[in-house]
Amino acid sequence: MANTFRHGQVKIANEILDQLAIRACKEINGVHNSDDSTNKINLQNQDPKASIGFIEDKLNIDLTVFLNKNVNVRKTVKDIQENVIRIIETMTGISVGRVNVNIAKLEI
């Protein structure tokens, strides 16, 4: 995605937007993060994943997350969506249209 400013144009790679969305997701309490886990075996596939797309100049983000046990799923998903929007829009100036959250697993 490219933004034009007074002194020139800035292009942000889609991978950077993916990384920002994942980082914003990991900041939320209740999202499973293998960095915090004591059992590191076979947990690499349980980090949040993101894919992005643009529709009518708005960024749409699809997240796949694993949640920890004993979390309020509804509140956690709302917090994820709000944090992703805040971080992406603040850091890049790109308008976010939607943040879809898919819960792949609830750690029990």
Coordinates of C-alpha atoms in Angstrom, one line a residue:
M1 CA 0.0 0.0 0.0
A2 CA 1.4 3.4 -0.9
N3 CA 0.7 6.7 0.9
T4 CA 1.6 10.0 -0.7
F5 CA 2.9 12.7 1.6
R6 CA 4.2 16.3 1.0
H7 CA 7.8 15.1 0.4
G8 CA 7.1 11.9 -1.5
Q9 CA 5.5 8.6 -1.5
V10 CA 5.8 5.8 1.1
K11 CA 5.1 2.1 0.2
I12 CA 4.4 -0.4 3.0
A13 CA 4.8 -4.0 2.1
N14 CA 1.9 -6.3 2.8
E15 CA 4.2 -8.4 5.1
I16 CA 4.7 -5.4 7.3
L17 CA 1.0 -5.0 7.7
D18 CA 0.7 -8.7 8.5
Q19 CA 3.4 -8.3 11.2
L20 CA 1.7 -5.2 12.7
A21 CA -1.6 -7.0 12.9
I22 CA -0.1 -10.1 14.5
R23 CA 1.8 -8.0 17.0
A24 CA -1.3 -6.0 17.9
C25 CA -3.1 -9.3 18.4
K26 CA -0.5 -10.8 20.7
E27 CA -0.8 -7.7 23.0
I28 CA -4.2 -8.8 24.1
N29 CA -4.6 -10.8 27.2
G30 CA -6.0 -14.2 26.5
V31 CA -4.4 -14.7 23.0
H32 CA -2.2 -17.8 23.1
N33 CA 1.4 -16.8 22.4
S34 CA 4.0 -19.5 22.1
D35 CA 6.7 -17.0 23.2
D36 CA 5.1 -17.1 26.6
S37 CA 4.7 -20.9 26.8
T38 CA 7.0 -23.1 28.8
N39 CA 6.3 -26.0 26.5
K40 CA 7.9 -25.0 23.2
I41 CA 7.4 -28.3 21.4
N42 CA 4.9 -28.1 18.5
L43 CA 3.6 -24.7 19.5
Q44 CA 5.0 -22.7 16.5
N45 CA 1.8 -23.3 14.6
Q46 CA -0.3 -21.8 17.4
D47 CA 0.9 -18.2 16.9
P48 CA -1.7 -15.8 15.4
K49 CA -1.7 -15.6 11.7
A50 CA -2.9 -12.7 9.5
S51 CA -3.8 -12.2 5.9
I52 CA -4.7 -8.8 4.4
G53 CA -6.6 -7.5 1.4
F54 CA -7.8 -4.2 0.1
I55 CA -11.4 -3.4 -0.8
E56 CA -12.2 0.2 -1.9
D57 CA -9.0 1.6 -0.5
K58 CA -9.7 0.1 3.0
L59 CA -7.6 -2.6 4.6
N60 CA -9.4 -5.8 5.5
I61 CA -7.6 -8.1 7.9
D62 CA -8.3 -11.8 8.5
L63 CA -6.8 -13.1 11.7
T64 CA -6.6 -16.7 13.0
V65 CA -5.9 -16.9 16.7
F66 CA -5.7 -19.5 19.5
L67 CA -7.2 -18.4 22.8
N68 CA -6.1 -19.4 26.3
K69 CA -8.5 -21.1 28.6
N70 CA -10.8 -19.2 30.9
V71 CA -11.1 -16.1 28.7
N72 CA -14.3 -14.2 27.8
V73 CA -14.2 -15.0 24.0
R74 CA -16.6 -12.1 23.1
K75 CA -14.6 -9.5 25.0
T76 CA -11.2 -10.9 23.8
V77 CA -12.3 -10.8 20.1
K78 CA -13.6 -7.2 20.5
D79 CA -10.3 -6.2 22.2
I80 CA -8.3 -7.8 19.4
Q81 CA -10.3 -5.9 16.7
E82 CA -10.0 -2.6 18.4
N83 CA -6.2 -3.0 19.1
V84 CA -5.5 -4.1 15.5
I85 CA -7.4 -1.1 14.1
R86 CA -5.7 1.3 16.5
I87 CA -2.2 0.1 15.8
I88 CA -2.5 -0.2 12.0
E89 CA -4.2 3.2 11.6
T90 CA -1.8 5.0 14.0
M91 CA 1.4 3.6 12.7
T92 CA 0.6 3.6 8.9
G93 CA -2.3 6.0 8.3
I94 CA -4.1 3.3 6.4
S95 CA -7.8 3.1 7.0
V96 CA -8.9 -0.3 8.3
G97 CA -12.3 -1.5 7.0
R98 CA -12.7 -4.8 8.8
V99 CA -10.9 -7.1 11.2
N100 CA -12.3 -10.6 11.0
V101 CA -11.2 -12.9 13.8
N102 CA -11.3 -16.7 13.4
I103 CA -10.7 -18.7 16.6
A104 CA -8.9 -21.9 15.6
K105 CA -8.7 -23.4 19.0
L106 CA -9.5 -22.6 22.6
E107 CA -6.7 -24.0 24.8
I108 CA -8.3 -26.0 27.6

